[in-house]
mmCIF file of C-alpha atoms and ligand atoms in Angstrom:
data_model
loop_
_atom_site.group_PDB
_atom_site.id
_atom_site.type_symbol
_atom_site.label_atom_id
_atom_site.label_comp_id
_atom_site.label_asym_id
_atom_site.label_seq_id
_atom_site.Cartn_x
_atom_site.Cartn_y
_atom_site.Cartn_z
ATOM 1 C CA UNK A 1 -45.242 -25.143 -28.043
ATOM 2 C CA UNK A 2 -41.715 -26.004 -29.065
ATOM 3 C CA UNK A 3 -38.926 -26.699 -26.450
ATOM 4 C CA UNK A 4 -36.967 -23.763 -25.401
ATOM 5 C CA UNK A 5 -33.383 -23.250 -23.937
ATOM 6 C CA UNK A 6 -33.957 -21.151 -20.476
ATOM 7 C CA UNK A 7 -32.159 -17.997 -21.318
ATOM 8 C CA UNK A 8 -35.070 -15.569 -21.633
ATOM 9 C CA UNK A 9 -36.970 -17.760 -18.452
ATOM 10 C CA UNK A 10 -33.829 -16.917 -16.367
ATOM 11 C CA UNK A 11 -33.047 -13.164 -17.580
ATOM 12 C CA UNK A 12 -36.504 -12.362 -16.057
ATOM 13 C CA UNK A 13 -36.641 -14.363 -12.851
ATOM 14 C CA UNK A 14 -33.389 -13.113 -12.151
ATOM 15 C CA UNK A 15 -34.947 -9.485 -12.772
ATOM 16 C CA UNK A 16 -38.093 -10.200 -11.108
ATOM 17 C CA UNK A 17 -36.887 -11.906 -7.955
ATOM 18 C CA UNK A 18 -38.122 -15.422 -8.494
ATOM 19 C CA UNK A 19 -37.048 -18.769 -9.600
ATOM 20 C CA UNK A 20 -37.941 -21.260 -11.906
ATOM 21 C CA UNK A 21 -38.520 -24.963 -10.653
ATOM 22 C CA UNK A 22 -35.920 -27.511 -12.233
ATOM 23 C CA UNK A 23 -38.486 -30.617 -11.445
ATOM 24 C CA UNK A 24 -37.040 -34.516 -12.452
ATOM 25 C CA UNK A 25 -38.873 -36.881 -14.581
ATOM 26 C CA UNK A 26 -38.743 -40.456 -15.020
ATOM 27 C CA UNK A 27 -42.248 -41.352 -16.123
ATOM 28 C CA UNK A 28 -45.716 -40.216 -17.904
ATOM 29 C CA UNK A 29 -47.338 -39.445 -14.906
ATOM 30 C CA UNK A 30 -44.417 -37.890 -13.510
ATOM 31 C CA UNK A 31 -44.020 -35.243 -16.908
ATOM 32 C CA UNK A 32 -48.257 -34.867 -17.178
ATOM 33 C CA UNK A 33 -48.734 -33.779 -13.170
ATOM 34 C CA UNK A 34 -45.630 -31.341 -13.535
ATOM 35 C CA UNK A 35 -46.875 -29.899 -16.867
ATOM 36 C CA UNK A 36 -50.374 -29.551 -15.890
ATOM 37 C CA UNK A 37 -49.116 -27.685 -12.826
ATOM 38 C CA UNK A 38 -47.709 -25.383 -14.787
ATOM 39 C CA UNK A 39 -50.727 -25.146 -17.532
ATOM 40 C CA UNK A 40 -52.801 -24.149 -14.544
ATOM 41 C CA UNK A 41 -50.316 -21.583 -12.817
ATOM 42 C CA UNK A 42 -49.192 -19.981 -16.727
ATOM 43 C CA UNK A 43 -45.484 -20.855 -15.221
ATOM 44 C CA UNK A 44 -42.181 -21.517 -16.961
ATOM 45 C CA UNK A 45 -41.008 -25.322 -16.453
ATOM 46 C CA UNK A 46 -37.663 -27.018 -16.369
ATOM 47 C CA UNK A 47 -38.455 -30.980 -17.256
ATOM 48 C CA UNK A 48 -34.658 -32.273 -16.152
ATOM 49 C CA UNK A 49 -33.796 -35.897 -17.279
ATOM 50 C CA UNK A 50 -31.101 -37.267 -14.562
ATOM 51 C CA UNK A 51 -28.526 -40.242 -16.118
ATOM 52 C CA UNK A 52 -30.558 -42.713 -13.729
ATOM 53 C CA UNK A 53 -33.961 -41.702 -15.574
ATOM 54 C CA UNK A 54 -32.430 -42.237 -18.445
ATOM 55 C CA UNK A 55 -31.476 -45.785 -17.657
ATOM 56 C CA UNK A 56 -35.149 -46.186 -16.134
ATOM 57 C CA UNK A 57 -37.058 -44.864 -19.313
ATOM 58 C CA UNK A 58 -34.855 -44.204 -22.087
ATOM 59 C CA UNK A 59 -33.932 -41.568 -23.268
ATOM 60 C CA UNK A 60 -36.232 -41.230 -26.439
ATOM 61 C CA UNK A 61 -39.072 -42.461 -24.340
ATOM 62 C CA UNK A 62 -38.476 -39.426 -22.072
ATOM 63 C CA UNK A 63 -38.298 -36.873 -24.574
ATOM 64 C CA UNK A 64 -41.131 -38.299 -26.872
ATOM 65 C CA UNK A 65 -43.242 -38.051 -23.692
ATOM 66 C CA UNK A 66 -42.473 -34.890 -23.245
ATOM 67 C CA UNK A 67 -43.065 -33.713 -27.007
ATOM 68 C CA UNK A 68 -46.525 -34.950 -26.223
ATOM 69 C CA UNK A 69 -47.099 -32.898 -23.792
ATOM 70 C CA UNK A 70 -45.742 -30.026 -25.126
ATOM 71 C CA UNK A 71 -48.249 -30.213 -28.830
ATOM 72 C CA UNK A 72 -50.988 -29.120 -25.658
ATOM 73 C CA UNK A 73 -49.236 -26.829 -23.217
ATOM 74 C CA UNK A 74 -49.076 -23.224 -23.844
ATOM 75 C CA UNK A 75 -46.052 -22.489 -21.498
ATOM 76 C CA UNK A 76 -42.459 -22.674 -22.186
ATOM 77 C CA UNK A 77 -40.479 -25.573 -21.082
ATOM 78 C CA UNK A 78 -36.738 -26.332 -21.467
ATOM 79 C CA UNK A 79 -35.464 -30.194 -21.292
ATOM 80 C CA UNK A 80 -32.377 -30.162 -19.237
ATOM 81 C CA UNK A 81 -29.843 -32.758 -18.540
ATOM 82 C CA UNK A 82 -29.471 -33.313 -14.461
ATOM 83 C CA UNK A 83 -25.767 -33.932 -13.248
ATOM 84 C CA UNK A 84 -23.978 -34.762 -16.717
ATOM 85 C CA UNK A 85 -20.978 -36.936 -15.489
ATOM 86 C CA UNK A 86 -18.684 -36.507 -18.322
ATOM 87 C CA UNK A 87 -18.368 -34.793 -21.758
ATOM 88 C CA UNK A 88 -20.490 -37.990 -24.133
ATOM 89 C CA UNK A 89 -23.881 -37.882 -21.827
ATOM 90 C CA UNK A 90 -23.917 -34.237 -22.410
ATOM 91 C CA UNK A 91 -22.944 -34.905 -25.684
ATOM 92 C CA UNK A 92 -25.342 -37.392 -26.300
ATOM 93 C CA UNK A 93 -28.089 -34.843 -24.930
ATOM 94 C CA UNK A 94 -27.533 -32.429 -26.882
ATOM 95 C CA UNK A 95 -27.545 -34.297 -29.764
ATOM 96 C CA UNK A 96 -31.183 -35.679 -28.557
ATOM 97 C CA UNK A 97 -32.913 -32.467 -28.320
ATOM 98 C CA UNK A 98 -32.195 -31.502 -24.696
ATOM 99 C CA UNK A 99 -32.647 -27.603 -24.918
ATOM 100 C CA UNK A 100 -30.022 -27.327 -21.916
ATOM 101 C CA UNK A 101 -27.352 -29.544 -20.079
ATOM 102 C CA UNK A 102 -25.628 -30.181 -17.050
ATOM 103 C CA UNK A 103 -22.114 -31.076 -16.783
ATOM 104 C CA UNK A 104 -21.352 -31.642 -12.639
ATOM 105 C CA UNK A 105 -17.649 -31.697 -12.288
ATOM 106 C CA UNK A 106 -17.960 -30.493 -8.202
ATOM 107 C CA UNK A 107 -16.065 -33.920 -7.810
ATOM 108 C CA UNK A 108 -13.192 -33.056 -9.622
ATOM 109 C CA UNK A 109 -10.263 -31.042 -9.168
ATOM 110 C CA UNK A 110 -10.620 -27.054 -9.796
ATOM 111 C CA UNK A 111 -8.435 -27.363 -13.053
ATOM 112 C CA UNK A 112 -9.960 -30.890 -13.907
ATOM 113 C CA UNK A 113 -13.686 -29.451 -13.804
ATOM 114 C CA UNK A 114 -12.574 -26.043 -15.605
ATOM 115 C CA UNK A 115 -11.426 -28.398 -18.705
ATOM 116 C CA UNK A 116 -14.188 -30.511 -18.949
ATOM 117 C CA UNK A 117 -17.171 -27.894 -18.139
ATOM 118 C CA UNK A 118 -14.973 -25.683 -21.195
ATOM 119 C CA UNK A 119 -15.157 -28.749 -23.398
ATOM 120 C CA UNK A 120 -19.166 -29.346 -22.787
ATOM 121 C CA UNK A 121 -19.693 -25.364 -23.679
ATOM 122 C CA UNK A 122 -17.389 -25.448 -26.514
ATOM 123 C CA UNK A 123 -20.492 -28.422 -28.501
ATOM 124 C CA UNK A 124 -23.441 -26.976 -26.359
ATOM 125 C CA UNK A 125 -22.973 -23.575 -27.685
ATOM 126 C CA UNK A 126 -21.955 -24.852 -31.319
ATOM 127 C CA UNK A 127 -25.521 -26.251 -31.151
ATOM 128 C CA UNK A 128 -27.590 -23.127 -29.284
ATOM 129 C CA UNK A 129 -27.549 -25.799 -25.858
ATOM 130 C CA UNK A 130 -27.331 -23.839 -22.160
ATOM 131 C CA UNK A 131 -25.015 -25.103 -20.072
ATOM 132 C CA UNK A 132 -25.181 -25.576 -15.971
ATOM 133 C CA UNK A 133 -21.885 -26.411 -14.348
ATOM 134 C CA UNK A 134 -21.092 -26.551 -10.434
ATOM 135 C CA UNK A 135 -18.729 -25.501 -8.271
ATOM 136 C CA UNK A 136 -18.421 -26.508 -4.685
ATOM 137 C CA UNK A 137 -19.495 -30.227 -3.510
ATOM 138 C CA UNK A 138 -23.108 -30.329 -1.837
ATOM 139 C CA UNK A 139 -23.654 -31.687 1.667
ATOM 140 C CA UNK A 140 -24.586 -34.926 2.621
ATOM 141 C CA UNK A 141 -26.145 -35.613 5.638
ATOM 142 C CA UNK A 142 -23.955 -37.760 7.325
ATOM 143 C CA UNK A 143 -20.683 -35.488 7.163
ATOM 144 C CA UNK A 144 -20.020 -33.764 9.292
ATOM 145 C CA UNK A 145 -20.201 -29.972 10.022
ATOM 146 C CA UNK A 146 -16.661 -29.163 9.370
ATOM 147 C CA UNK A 147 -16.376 -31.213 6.266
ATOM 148 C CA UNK A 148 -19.396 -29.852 4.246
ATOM 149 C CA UNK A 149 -18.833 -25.979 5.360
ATOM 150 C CA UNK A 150 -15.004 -27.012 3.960
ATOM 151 C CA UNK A 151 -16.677 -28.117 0.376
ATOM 152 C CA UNK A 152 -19.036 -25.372 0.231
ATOM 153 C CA UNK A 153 -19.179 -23.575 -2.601
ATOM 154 C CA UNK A 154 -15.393 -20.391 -2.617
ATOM 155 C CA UNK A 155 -16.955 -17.282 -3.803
ATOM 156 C CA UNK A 156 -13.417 -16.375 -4.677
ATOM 157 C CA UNK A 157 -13.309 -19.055 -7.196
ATOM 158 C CA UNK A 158 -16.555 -18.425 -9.036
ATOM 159 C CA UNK A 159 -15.848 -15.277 -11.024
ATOM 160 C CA UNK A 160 -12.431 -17.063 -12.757
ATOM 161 C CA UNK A 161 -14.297 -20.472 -12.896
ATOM 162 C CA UNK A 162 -17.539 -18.791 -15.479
ATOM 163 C CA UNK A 163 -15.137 -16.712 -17.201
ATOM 164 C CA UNK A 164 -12.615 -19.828 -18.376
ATOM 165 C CA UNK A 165 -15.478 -21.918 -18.653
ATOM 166 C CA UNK A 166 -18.143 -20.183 -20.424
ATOM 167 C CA UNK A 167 -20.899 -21.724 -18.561
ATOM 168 C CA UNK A 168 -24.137 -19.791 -18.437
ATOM 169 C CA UNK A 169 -25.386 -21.129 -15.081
ATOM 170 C CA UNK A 170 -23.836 -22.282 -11.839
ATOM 171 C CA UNK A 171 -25.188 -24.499 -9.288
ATOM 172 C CA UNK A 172 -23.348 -23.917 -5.660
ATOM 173 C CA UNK A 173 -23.068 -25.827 -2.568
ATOM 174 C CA UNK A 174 -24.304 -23.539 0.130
ATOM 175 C CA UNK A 175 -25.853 -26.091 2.786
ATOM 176 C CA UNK A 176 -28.476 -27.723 1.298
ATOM 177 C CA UNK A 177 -28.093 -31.775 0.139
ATOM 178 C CA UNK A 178 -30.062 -34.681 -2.001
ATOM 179 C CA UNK A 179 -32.387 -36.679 -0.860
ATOM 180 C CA UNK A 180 -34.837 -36.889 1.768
ATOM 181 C CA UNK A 181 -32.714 -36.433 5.255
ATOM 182 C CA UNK A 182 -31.015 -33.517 4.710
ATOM 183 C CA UNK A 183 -30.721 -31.675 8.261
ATOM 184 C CA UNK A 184 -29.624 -33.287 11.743
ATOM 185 C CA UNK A 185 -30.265 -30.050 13.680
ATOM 186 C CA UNK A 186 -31.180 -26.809 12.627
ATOM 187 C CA UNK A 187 -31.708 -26.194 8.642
ATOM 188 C CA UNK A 188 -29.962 -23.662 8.029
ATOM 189 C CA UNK A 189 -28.295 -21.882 3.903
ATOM 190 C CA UNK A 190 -25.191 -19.975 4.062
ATOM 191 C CA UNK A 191 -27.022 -16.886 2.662
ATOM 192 C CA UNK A 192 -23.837 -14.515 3.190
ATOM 193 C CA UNK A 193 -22.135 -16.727 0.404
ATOM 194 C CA UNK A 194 -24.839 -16.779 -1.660
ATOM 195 C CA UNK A 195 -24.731 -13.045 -1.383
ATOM 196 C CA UNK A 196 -21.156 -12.402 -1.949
ATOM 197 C CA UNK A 197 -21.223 -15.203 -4.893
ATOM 198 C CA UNK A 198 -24.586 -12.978 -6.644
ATOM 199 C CA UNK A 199 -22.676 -9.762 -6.313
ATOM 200 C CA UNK A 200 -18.829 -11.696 -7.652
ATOM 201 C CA UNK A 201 -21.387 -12.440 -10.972
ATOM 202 C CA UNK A 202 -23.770 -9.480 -11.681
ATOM 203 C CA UNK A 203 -27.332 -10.538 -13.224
ATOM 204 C CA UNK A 204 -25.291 -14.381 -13.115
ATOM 205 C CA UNK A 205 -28.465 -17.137 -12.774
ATOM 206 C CA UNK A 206 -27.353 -19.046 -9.761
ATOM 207 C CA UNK A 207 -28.778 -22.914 -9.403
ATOM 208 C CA UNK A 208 -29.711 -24.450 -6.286
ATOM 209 C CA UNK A 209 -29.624 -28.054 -6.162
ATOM 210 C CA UNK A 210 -31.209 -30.365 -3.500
ATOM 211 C CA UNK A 211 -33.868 -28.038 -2.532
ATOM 212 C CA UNK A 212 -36.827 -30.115 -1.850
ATOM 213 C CA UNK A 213 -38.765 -29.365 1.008
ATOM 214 C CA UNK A 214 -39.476 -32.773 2.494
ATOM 215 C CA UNK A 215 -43.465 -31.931 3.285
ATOM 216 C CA UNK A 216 -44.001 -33.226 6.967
ATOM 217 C CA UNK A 217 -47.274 -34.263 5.525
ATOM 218 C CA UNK A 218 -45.891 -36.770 3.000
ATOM 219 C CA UNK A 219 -43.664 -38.115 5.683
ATOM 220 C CA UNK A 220 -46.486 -38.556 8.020
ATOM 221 C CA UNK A 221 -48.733 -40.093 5.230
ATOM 222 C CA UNK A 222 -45.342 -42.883 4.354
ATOM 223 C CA UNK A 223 -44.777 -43.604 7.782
ATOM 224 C CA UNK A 224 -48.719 -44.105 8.078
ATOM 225 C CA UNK A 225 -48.755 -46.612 6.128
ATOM 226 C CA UNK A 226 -46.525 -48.938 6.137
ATOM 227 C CA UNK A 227 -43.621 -46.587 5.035
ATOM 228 C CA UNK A 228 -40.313 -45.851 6.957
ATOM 229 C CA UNK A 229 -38.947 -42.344 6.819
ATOM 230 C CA UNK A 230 -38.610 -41.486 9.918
ATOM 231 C CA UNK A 231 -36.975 -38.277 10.480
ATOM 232 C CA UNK A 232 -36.905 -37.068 6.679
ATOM 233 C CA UNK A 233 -36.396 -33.449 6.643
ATOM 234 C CA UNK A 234 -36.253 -30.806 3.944
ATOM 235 C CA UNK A 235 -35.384 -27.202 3.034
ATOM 236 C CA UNK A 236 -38.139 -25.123 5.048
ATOM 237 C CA UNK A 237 -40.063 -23.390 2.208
ATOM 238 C CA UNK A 238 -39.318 -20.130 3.516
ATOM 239 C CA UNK A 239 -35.153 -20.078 2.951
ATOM 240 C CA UNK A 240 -35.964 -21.098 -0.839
ATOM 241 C CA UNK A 241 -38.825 -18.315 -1.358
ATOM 242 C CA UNK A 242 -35.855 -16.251 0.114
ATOM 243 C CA UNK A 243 -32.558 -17.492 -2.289
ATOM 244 C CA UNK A 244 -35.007 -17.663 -5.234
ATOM 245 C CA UNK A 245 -35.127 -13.613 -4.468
ATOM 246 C CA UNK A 246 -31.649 -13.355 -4.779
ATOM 247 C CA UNK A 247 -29.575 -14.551 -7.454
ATOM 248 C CA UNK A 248 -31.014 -18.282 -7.799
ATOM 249 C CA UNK A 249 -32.980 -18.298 -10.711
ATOM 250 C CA UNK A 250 -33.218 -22.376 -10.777
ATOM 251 C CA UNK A 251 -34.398 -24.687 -7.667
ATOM 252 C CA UNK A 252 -34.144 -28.277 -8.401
ATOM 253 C CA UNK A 253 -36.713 -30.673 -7.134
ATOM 254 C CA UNK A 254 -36.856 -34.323 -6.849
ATOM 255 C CA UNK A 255 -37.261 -35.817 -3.950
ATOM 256 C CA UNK A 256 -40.726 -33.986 -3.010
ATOM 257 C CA UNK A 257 -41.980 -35.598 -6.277
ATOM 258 C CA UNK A 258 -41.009 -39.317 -5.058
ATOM 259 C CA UNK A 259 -42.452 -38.145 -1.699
ATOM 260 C CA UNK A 260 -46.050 -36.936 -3.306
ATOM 261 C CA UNK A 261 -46.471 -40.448 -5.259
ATOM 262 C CA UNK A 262 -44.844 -42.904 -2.886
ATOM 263 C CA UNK A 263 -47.326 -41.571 0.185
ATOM 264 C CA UNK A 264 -50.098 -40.875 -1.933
ATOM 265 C CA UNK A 265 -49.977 -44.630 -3.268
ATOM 266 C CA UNK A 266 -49.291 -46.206 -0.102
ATOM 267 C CA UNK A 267 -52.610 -44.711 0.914
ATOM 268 C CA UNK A 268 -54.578 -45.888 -1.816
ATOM 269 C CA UNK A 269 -53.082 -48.833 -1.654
ATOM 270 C CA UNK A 270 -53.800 -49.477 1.770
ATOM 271 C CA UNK A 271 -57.350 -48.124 1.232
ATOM 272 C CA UNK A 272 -58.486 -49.925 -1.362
ATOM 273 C CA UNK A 273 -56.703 -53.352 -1.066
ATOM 274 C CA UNK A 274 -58.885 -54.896 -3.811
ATOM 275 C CA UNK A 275 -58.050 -52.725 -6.405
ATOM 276 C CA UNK A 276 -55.667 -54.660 -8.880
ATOM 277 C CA UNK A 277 -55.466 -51.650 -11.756
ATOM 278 C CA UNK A 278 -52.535 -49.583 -11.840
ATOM 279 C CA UNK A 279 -54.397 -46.714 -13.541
ATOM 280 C CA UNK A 280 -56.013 -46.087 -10.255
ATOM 281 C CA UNK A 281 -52.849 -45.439 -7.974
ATOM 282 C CA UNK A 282 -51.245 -43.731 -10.928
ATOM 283 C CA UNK A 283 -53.932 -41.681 -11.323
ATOM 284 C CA UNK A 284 -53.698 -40.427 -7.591
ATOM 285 C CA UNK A 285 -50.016 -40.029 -7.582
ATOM 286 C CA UNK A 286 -50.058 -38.334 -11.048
ATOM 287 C CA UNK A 287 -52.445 -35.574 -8.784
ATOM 288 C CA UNK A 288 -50.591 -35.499 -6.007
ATOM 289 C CA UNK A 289 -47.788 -34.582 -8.631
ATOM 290 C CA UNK A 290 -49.479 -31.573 -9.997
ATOM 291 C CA UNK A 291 -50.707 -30.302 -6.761
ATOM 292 C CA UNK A 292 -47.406 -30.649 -5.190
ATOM 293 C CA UNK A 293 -46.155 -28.746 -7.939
ATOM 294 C CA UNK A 294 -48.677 -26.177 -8.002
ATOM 295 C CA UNK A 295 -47.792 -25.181 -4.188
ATOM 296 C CA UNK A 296 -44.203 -24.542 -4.911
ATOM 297 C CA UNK A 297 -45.083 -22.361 -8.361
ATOM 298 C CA UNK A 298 -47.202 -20.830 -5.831
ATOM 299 C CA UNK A 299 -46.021 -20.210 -2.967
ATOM 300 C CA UNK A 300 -42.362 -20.929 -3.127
ATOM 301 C CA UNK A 301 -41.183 -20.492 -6.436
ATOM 302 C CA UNK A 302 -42.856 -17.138 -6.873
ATOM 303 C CA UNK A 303 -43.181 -17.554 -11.110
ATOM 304 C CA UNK A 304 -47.309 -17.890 -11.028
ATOM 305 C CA UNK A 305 -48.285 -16.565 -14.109
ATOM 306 C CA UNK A 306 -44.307 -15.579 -15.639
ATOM 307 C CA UNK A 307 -45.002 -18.074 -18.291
HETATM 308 O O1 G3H B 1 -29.772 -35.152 -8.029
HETATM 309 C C1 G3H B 1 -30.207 -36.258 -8.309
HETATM 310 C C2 G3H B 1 -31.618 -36.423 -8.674
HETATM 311 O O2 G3H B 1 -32.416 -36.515 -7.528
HETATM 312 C C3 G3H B 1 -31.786 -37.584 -9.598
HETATM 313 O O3 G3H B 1 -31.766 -38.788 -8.924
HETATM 314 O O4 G3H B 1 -30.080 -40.099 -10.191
HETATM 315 O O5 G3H B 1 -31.799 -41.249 -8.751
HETATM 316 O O6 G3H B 1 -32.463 -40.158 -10.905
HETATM 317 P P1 G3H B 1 -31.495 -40.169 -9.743
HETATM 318 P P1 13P B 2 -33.720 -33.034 -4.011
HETATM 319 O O1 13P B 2 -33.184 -34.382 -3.671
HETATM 320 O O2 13P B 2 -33.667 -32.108 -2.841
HETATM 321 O O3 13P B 2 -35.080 -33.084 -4.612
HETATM 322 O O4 13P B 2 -32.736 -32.401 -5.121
HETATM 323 C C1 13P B 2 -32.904 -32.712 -6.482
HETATM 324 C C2 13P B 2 -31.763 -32.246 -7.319
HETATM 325 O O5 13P B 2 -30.937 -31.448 -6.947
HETATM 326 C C3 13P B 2 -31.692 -32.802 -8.679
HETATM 327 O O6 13P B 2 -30.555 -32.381 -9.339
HETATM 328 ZN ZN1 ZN B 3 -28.869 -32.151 -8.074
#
């Protein structure tokens, strides 16, 4: 199958109640255990390339890896650009194939943001490309509460921000954060903006971005051996099976995927201490990968057999 830009994949999850999983890849095994994931579950896919995977693997590595994949797979995919910092990497995507791209502006001033996000739509949509913008700055785990409820995502500004923009999807800040520590006390999404934000933008596809789930197991299995992530926490499965029934249509997931390997090869590691071939850890992380995967189309995502 060819690459596809996310338009139909989003019009139905949006209809449907479920949401599409926005996973990031940096390597082979990475791209294979996501795609066979999907194979298995007959689920749309969202391969996203962030700026740092790009540096990592190259670019053209990336997306020949993926085209691989794809002359296989019977499901759609889209290739997305993760957090675009300025108008030339999205550029520079587009121009490379990507099928959708991500300009993040959150950091920038209302009016700043507005003119770049309208200058990334204006060449996207000259070449068919989709194009995610953000509004609202997410959390991080060491502000504190007053600060990241103060850069969460106005609902009054979303309506005026997609209309002047022309962006077709919006990621919001509405509590959760990167990385793999992302609650001190109680998890907990502002669902009442999320609500008022879905009914500001009618059938709008909403994107939620650090919305891994942190699985205690993985934690366990790190600290286990010879890890230390003590006190990693995620986004309890539940509260993203609930926003993806609402208007998120895409939930972003990284750090779960550096969880699955990084545990999974510390155990192998540690259990087989003579091995020297790299084909044999990779292998296990690669499958950790795709079952990882295969939970959240499952169980979380809700898009089991939407492809
Ligand atoms: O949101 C950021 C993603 O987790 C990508 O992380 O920039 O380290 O590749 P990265
Ligand atoms: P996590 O760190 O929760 O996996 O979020 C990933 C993300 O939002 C990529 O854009
Ligand atoms: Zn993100």
């Amino acid at each position: 199958m060819a690459l596809i830009g996310p338009k139909e994949m989003f019009r139905r999850a949006y209809a449907e109640g479920y949401a599409v999983g926005a996973f990031n890849v940096n390597n082979m095994e990475i791209i294979q255990g996501i795609m066979q994931a999907g194979a298995e579950e007959k689920a749309p896919i969202i391969l996203q390339v962030s700026a740092g995977a790009r540096k990592y693997a190259g670019q053209n590595y990336i997306v020949k890896l993926i085209e691989a994949g794809l002359q296989t797979a019977e499901i759609p995919v889209v290739l997305h650009l993760d957090h675009g910092a300025d108008f030339q990497i999205c550029k520079d995507c587009v121009d490379g194939g990507f099928t959708s791209v991500m300009y993040d502006g959150s950091h920038h001033s209302f009016e700043d943001n507005i003119a770049v996000t309208r200058q990334v739509v204006e060449y996207a949509h000259d070449h068919g490309v989709w194009v995610e913008a953000e509004l609202g700055q997410l959390a991080g785990v060491e502000e504190d509460v007053v600060a990241e409820h103060s850069l969460y995502t106005d609902p009054d500004q979303v309506a005026e921000f997609v209309d002047r923009t022309g962006c077709d999807s919006l990621a919001v800040a509405i509590g959760t954060s990167h990385g793999a520590y992302k609650f001190k006390g109680e998890a907990k999404l502002d669902f009442d903006r999320l609500e008022k934000i879905g009914q500001l933008l009618p059938g709008y596809p909403i994107v939620l971005h650090g919305a891994s789930s942190v699985p205690q197991e993985f934690v366990k299995m790190c600290n286990e051996y010879g890890g230390n992530v003590a006190g990693a926490s995620g986004v309890p499965e539940n509260l993203l099976r609930k926003a993806a029934g609402m208007a998120v249509c895409k939930i972003n997931i990284d750090t779960d995927i550096r969880m699955a390997m990084t545990a999974s090869i510390r155990k192998y590691l540690a259990e087989h201490p003579e091995d020297i071939d790299p084909r044999g850890y990779l292998k296990t992380a690669r499958e950790a990968v795709k079952n990882m995967v295969q939970h959240k189309i499952r169980n979380v995502l809700g898009c089991s057999g939407k492809a």
